[in-house]
Coordinates of C-alpha atoms in Angstrom, one line a residue:
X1 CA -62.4 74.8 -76.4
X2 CA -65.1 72.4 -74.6
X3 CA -65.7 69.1 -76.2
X4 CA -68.9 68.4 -76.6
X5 CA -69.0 64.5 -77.9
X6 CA -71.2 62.3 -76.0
X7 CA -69.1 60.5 -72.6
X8 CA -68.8 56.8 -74.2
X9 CA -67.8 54.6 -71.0
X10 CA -67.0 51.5 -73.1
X11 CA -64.1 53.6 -75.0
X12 CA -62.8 54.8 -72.5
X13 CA -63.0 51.9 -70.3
X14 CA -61.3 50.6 -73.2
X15 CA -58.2 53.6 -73.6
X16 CA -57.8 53.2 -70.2
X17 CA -56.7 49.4 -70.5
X18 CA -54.5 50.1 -73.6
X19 CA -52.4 53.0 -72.0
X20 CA -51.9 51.1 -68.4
X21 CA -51.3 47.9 -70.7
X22 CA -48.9 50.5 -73.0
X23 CA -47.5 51.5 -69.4
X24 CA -47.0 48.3 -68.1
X25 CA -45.0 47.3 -71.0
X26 CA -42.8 50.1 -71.2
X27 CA -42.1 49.7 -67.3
X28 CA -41.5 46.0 -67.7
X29 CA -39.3 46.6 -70.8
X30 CA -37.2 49.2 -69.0
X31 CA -36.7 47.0 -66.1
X32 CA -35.2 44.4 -68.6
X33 CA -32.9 46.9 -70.3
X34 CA -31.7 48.4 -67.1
X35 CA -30.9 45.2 -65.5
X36 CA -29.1 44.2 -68.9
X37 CA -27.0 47.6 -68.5
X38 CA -28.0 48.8 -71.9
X39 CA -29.9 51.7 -70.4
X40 CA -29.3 53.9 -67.3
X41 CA -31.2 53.5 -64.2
X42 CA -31.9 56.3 -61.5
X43 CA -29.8 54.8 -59.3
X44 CA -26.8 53.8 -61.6
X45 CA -27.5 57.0 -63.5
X46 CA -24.4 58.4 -61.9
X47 CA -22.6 55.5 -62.1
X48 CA -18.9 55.8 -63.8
X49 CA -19.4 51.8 -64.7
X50 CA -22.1 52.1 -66.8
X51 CA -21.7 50.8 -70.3
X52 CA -20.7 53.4 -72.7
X53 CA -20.3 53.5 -76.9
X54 CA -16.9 52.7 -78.2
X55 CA -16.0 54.9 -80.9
X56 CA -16.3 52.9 -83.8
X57 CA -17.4 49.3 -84.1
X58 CA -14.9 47.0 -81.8
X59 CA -14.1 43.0 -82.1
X60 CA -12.9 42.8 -78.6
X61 CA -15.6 43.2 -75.3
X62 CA -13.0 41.7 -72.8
X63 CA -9.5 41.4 -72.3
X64 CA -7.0 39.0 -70.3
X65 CA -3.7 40.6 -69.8
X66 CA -1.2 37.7 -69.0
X67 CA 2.1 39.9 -67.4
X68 CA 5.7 38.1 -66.4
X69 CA 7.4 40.7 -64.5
X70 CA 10.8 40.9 -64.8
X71 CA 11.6 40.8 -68.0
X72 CA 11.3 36.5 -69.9
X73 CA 14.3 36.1 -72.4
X74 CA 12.4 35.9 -76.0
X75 CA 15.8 33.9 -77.0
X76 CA 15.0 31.2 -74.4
X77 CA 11.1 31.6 -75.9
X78 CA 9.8 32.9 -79.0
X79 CA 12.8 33.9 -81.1
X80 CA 15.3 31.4 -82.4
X81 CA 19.1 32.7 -83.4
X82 CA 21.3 29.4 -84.5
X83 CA 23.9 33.0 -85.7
X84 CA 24.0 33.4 -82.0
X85 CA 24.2 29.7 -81.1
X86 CA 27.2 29.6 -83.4
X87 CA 28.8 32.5 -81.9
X88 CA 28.7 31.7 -78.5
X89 CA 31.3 33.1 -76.4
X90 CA 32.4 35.4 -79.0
X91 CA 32.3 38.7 -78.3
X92 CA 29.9 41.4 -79.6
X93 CA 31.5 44.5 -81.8
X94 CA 32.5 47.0 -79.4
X95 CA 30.1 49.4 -82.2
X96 CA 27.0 48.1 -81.3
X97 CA 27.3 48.3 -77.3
X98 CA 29.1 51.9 -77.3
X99 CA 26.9 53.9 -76.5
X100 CA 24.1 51.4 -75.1
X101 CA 23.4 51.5 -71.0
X102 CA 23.4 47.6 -69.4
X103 CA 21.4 47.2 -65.9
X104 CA 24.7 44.9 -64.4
X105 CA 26.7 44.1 -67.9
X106 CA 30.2 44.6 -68.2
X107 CA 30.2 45.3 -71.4
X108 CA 34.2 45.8 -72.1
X109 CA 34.2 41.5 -71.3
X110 CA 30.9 40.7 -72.0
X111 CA 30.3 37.4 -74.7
X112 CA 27.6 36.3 -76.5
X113 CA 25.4 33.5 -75.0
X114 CA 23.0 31.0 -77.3
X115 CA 20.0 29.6 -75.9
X116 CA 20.3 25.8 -75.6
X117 CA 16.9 25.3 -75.9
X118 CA 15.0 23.8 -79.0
X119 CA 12.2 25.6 -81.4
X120 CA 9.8 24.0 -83.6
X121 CA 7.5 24.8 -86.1
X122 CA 3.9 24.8 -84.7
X123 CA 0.3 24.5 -86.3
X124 CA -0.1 25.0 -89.8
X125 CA 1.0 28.8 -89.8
X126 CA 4.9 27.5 -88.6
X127 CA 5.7 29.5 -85.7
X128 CA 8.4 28.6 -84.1
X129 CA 8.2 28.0 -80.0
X130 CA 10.6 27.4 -77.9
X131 CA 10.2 23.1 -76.6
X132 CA 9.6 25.1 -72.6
X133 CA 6.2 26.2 -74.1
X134 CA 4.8 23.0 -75.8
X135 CA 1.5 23.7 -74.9
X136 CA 1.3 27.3 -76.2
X137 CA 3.0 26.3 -79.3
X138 CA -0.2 24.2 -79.9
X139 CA -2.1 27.2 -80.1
X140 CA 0.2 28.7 -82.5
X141 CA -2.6 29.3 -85.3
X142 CA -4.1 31.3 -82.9
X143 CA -1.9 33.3 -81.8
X144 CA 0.2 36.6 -83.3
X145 CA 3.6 36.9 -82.2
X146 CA 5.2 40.1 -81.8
X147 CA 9.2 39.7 -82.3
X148 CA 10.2 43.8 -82.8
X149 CA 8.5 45.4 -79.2
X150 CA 11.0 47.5 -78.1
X151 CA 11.1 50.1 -75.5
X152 CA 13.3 53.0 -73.9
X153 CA 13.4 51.7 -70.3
X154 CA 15.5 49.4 -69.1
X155 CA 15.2 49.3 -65.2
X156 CA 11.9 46.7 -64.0
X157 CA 9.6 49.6 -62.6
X158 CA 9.9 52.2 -65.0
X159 CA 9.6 49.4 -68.3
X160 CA 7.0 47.9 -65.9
X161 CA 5.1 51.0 -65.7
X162 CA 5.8 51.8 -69.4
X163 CA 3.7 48.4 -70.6
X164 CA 0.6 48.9 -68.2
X165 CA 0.5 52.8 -68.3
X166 CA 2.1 53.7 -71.9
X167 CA 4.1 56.1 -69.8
X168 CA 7.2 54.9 -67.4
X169 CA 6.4 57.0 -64.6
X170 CA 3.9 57.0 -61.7
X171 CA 0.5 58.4 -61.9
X172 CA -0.9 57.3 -65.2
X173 CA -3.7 55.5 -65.5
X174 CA -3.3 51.7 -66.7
X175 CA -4.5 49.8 -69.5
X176 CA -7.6 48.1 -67.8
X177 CA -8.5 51.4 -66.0
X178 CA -8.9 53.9 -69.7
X179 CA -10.6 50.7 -71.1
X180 CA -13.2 50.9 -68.5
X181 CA -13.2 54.6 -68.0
X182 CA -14.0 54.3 -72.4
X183 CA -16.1 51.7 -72.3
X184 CA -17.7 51.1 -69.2
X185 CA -18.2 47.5 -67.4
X186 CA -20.7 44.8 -68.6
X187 CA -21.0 43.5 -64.9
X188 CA -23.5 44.8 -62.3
X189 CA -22.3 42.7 -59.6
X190 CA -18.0 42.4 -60.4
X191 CA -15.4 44.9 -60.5
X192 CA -14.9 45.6 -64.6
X193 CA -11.2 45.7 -63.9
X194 CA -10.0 42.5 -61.4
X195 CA -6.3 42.0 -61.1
X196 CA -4.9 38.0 -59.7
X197 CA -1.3 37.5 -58.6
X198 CA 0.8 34.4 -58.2
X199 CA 4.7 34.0 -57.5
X200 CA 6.7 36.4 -55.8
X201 CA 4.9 39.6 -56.8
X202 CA 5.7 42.6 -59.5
X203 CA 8.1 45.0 -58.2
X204 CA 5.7 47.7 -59.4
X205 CA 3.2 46.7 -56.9
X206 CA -0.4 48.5 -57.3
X207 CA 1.1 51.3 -59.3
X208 CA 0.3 49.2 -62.2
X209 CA -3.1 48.7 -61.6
X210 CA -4.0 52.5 -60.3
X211 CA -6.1 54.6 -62.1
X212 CA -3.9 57.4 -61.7
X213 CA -5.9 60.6 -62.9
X214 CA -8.5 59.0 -63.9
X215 CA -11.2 58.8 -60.8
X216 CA -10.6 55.8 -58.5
X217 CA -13.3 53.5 -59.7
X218 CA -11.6 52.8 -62.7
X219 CA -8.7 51.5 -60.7
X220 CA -7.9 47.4 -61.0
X221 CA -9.8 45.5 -57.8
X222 CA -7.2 43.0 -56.4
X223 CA -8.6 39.7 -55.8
X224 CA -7.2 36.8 -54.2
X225 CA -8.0 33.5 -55.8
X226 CA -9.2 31.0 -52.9
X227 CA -10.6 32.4 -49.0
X228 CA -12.2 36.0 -49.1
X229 CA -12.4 37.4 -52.8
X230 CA -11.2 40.9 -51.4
X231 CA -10.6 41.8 -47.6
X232 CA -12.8 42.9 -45.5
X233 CA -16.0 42.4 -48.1
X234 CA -18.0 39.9 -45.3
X235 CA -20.0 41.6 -43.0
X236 CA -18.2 41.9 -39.5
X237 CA -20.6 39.6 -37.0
X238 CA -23.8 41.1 -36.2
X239 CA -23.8 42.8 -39.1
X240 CA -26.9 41.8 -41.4
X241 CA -27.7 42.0 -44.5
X242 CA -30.5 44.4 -43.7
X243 CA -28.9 46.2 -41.6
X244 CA -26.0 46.8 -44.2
X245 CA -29.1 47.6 -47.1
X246 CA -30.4 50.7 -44.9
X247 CA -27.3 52.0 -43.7
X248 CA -26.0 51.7 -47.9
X249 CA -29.1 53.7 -48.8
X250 CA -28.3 56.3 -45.7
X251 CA -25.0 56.8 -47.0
X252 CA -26.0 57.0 -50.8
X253 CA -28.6 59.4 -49.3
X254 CA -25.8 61.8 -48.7
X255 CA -23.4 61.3 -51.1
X256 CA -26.2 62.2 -53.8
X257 CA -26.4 64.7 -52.4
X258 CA -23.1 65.9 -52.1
X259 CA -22.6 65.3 -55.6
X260 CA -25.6 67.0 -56.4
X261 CA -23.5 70.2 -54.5
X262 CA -20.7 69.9 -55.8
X263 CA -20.2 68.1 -59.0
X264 CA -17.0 65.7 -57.7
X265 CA -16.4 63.0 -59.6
X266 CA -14.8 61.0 -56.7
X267 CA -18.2 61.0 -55.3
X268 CA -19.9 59.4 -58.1
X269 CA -17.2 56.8 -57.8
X270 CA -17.5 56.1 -54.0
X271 CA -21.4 56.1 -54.6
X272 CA -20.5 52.8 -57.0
X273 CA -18.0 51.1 -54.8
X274 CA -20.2 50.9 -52.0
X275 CA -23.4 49.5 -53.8
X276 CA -20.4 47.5 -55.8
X277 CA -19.0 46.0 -52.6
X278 CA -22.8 45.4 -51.1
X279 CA -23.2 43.1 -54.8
X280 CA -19.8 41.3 -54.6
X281 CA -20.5 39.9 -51.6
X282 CA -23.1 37.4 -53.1
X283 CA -21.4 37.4 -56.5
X284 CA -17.9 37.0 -55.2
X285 CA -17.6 34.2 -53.3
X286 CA -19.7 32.6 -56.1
X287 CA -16.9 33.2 -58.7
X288 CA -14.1 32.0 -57.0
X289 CA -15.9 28.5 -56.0
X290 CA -14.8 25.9 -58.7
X291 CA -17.1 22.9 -58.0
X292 CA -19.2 23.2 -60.5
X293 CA -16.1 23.0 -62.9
X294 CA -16.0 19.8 -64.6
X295 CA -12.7 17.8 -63.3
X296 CA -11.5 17.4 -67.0
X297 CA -11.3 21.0 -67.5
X298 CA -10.1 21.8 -63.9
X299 CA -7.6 19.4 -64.9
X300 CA -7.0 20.7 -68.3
X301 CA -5.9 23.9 -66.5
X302 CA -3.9 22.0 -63.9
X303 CA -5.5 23.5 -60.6
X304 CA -4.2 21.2 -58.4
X305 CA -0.7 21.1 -59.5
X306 CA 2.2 20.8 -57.3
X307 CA 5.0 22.7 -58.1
X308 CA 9.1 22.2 -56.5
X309 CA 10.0 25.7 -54.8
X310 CA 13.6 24.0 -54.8
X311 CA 14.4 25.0 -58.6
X312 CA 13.4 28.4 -59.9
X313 CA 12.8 30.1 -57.1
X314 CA 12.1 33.3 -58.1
X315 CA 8.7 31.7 -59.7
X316 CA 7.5 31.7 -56.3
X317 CA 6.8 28.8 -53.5
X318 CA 5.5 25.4 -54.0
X319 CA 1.9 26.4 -55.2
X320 CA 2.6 28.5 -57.8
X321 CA 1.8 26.3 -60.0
X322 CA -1.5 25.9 -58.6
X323 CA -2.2 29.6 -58.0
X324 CA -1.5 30.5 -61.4
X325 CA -3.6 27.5 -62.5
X326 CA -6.8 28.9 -60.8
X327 CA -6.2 32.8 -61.8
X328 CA -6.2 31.7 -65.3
X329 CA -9.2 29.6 -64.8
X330 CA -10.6 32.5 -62.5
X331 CA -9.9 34.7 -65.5
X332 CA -12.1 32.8 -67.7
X333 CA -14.7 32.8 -65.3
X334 CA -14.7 36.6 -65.0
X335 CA -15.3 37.0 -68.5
X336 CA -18.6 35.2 -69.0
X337 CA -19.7 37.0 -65.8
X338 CA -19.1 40.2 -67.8
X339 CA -15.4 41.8 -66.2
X340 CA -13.8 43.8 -69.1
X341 CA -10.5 43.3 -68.0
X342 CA -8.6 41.0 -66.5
X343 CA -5.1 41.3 -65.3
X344 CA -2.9 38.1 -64.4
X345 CA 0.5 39.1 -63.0
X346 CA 3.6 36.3 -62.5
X347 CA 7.0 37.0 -61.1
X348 CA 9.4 36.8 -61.2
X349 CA 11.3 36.2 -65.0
X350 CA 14.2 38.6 -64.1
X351 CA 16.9 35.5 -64.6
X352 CA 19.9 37.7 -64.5
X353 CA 21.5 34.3 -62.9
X354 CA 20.3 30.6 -63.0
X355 CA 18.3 31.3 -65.8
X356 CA 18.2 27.6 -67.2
X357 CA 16.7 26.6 -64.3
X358 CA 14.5 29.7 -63.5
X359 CA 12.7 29.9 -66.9
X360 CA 11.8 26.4 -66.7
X361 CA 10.6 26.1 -63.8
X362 CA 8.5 29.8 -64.9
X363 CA 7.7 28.4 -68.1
X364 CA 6.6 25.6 -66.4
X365 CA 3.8 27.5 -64.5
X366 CA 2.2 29.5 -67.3
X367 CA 2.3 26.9 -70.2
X368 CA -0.3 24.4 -69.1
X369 CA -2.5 26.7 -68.1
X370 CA -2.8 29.6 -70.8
X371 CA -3.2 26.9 -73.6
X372 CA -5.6 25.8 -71.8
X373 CA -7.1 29.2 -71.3
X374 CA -6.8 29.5 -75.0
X375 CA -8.3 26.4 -75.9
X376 CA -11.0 27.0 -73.3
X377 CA -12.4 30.4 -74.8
X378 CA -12.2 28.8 -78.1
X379 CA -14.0 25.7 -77.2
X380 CA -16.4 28.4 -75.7
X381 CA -17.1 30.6 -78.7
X382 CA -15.6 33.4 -76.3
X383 CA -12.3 33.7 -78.0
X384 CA -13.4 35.9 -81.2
X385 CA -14.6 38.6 -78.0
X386 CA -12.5 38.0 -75.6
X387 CA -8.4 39.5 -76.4
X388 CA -5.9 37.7 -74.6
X389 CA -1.9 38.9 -74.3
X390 CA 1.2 37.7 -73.0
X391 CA 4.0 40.1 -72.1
X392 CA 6.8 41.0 -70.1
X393 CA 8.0 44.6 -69.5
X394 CA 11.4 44.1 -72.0
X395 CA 13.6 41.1 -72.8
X396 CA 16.7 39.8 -72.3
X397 CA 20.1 40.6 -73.9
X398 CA 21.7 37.8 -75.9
X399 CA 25.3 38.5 -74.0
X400 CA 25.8 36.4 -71.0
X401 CA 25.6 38.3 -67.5
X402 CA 29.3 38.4 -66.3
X403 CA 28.5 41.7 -63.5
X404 CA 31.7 42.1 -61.6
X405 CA 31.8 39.8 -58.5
X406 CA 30.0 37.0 -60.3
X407 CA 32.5 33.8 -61.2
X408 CA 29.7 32.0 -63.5
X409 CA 27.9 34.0 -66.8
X410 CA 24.4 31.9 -66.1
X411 CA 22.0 35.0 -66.7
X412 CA 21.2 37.8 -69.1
X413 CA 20.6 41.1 -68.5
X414 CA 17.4 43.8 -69.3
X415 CA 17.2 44.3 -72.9
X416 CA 14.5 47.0 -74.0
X417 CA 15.6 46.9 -77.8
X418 CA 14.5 43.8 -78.5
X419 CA 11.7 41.2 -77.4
X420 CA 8.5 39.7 -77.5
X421 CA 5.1 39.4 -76.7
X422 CA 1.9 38.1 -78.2
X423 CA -2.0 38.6 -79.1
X424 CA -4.9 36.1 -79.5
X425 CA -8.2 36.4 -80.3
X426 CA -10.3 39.6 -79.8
X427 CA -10.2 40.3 -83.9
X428 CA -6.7 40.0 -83.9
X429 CA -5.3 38.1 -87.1
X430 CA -3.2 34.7 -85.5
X431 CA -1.4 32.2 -87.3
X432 CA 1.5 35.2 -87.9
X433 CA 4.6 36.5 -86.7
X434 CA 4.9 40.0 -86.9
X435 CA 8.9 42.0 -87.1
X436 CA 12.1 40.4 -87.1
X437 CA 15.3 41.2 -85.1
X438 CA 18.7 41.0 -86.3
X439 CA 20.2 37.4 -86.4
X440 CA 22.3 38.2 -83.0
X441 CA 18.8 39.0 -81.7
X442 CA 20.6 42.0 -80.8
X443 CA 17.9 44.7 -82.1
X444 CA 14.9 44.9 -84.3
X445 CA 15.6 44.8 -88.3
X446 CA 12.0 45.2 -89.8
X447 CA 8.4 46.5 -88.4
X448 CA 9.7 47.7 -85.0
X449 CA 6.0 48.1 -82.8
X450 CA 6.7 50.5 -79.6
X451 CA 5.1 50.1 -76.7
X452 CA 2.8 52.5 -77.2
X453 CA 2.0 51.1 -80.9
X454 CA 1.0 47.8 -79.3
X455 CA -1.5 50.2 -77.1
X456 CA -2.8 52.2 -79.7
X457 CA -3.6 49.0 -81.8
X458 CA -5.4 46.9 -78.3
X459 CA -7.8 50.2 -78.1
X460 CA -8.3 49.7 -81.8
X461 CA -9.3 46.3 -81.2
X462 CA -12.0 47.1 -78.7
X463 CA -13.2 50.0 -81.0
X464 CA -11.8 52.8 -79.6
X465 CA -9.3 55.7 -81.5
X466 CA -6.6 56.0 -78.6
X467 CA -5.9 59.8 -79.7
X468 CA -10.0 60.4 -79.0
X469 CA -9.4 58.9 -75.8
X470 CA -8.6 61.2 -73.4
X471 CA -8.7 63.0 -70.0
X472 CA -7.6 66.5 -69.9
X473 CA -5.5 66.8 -66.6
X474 CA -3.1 69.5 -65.1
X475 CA -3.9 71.5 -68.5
X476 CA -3.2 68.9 -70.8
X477 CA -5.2 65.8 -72.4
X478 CA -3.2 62.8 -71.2
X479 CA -4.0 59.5 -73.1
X480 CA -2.7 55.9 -72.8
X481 CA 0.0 56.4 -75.6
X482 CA 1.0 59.4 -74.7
X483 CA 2.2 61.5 -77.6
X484 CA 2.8 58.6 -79.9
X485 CA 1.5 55.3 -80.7
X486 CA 0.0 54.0 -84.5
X487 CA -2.2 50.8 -84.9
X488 CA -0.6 47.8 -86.4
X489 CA -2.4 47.0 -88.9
X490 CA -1.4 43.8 -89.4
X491 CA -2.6 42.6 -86.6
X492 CA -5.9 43.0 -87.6
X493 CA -7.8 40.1 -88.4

């Protein structure tokens, strides 16, 4: 039907403005949201990093994983027995080791060994801590400590692989890689899953960073904490940036559309690690440069500690101290800049001799410096966001190591039915101690928490119901706790 009102050029003059103005607005607002990651962009569209809803409403956003390979005695640490300091050299009823499996025990001569080392009460909660972690121990009203984890495997990789995979066995995906497959990364310009070493290394290497199924962009990004962030992310000489920009777009170019063709996953994630890689190498070097720390709080963390190689050995060489130091302080860092998940690995605690010395000198390395982490976040209103654990793959038995061969029982050996770990901040309740083991230490007596438990509840924590979250593989859906797990309730805040 023809309209037949009168052509007013001052209206529309005037509808003109308001749409482009309308237009404008909306363009300008959708740049905005884009670059905040809270809408998709045609370019990150396809992007497997892009933020994504949780499935219910979640206290945690980011998440510092503090691991000790090897295996840290929680008798020398976080769980006092005077029964077994009064025993001492006594040995264990043959009924309780009959049908229990030992690394390097021999459990027909084996004795009971008490911890010479001294708890105390800490904060006004009461935790006890061992005197080796003073500085923890003055977070303890922070803090919830686990006393009944327990486990079925008892040999490093498979337990290893157990704590960061829920499964002990390769080809899983680990913790921080279903966190960011669930939830996506907050950074545009970082890796949402970093992992920093110090010491001698975990015995179960990358495997506990892969993202097994899972496509490979969910996989942890090893980053070393002074030099190069990652190897080979500068530009080889003669290579500039603009160069680098058109040959990116080239390759995207084709990649698009070879996703377009076929659909491949992989694809999508090697369209992100390229224009991730092309972002880190601003953002990067940035992060790892500490100047503008102030020198209290670089000092706080101890960054320039120097540590004696000569006792403890198996901590790692003289700047462990230091490395460890800067990965926690690294760690922080990563957080504000928007990394979900942040993996700190130590080794080694696997004291099956010189374990008075080892665990101090290990101790040593990671007290100064988590507290201060701790304290840090806190001090930083991050804390109540940002979950941060401690934990080893199992414990240690509370028999002395007497393997045959050996002349002096100055060790203990793996012990998955017992140990230790613990939780802070991220909605988790501190100021508690949850379980208790027997008063040998020998196995747990109330509120056992399995590893995959203590799993379920860290995915309940970021807002996310670990038997929703899954990836059907091979036929099956394959989740992070595998065919068990059950939050803790208690250690909601």
């Amino acid at each position: 039907m023809m309209n037949t009102e009168p052509f007013n050029l001052n209206l529309a003059r005037r509808r003109f403005l308001m749409n482009s103005s309308c237009s404008v607005a909306s363009y300008a607002l959708a740049s905005m949201l884009e670059k905040e990651g809270l809408i998709a962009s045609e370019k990150n569209a396809t992007n497997p990093l892009s933020p994504k809803d949780s499935h219910f409403p979640g206290t945690a956003k980011n998440c510092i994983f503090i691991f000790l390979a090897g295996g840290p005695s929680q008798i020398d640490l976080y769980d006092p027995k005077p029964k077994l300091q009064e025993l001492n050299g006594q040995p264990l009823p043959k009924e309780l080791t009959e049908k229990v499996r030992f690394a390097f025990i021999n459990k027909e001569t084996a004795t009971l060994s008490g911890s010479p080392r001294k708890f105390t009460k800490s904060g006004e909660c009461g935790t006890e801590f061992s005197d080796l972690l003073p500085n923890i121990a003055t977070c303890a009203d922070d803090i919830a400590l686990i006393r009944s984890m327990y486990t079925e495997q008892f040999n490093h990789h498979p337990a290893q692989l157990m704590m960061n995979t829920g499964v002990g066995r390769f080809g899983r995906p680990s913790v921080g890689s279903w966190l960011t497959y669930g939830l996506g990364s907050q950074s545009n310009n970082l890796p949402g899953y970093v992992v920093l070493t110090a010491g001698r290394g975990a015995s179960g290497g990358a495997s506990l960073w892969s993202s097994g199924s899972l496509p490979s962009t969910y996989a942890g990004v090893l980053f070393r904490n002074q030099g190069e962030p990652v190897l080979n992310l500068n530009n080889p000489p003669g290579i500039t940036p603009t160069m680098q920009r058109s040959g990116l777009e080239a390759i995207t170019k084709l990649n698009n559309e070879q996703l377009a063709a076929t659909g491949d996953d992989e694809i999508a994630s090697r369209i992100a690690s390229y224009e991730l890689a092309f972002q880190m190498q601003s953002s990067a070097p940035e992060l790892i440069e500490l100047s503008s720390e102030t020198k209290e709080t670089q000092e706080a963390y101890g960054v320039n500690r120097k540590g004696d190689a000569k006792t403890g050995k198996r901590g790692g060489g003289a700047d462990a101290e230091a490395a460890f130091a800067r990965n926690c302080l690294l760690a922080r860092r990563m957080v504000e800049r928007g990394v979900r998940f942040v993996n700190l690995y130590h080794a080694s605690w696997d004291h099956h001799s010189g374990l008075d010395a080892g665990i101090k000198r290990n101790a040593g390395i990671v007290d100064q410096p988590v507290a201060a982490l701790l304290k840090d976040l806190k001090q930083r209103g991050l804390l109540d966001s940002t979950l941060v654990v401690m934990a080893g793959e199992f414990g240690r038995t509370p028999l002395g190591e007497n393997r045959t061969g050996s002349k002096a029982v100055t060790g203990r050996d793996h012990h998955p039915g017992a140990f230790s770990l613990w939780m802070a901040g991220g909605g988790v309740k501190g100021g508690q101690v949850i379980g208790k083991t027997t008063e040998l230490g020998w196995s747990v007596e109330e509120a056992p928490v399995h590893i995959n438990d203590f799993h379920a509840t860290l995915l309940h924590l970021f807002g996310l119901n670990h038997l929703k979250l899954a990836q059907n593989f091979g036929g099956l859906d394959i989740r992070l706790t595998n065919v068990g797990g059950k939050v803790v309730d208690k250690l909601i805040a």
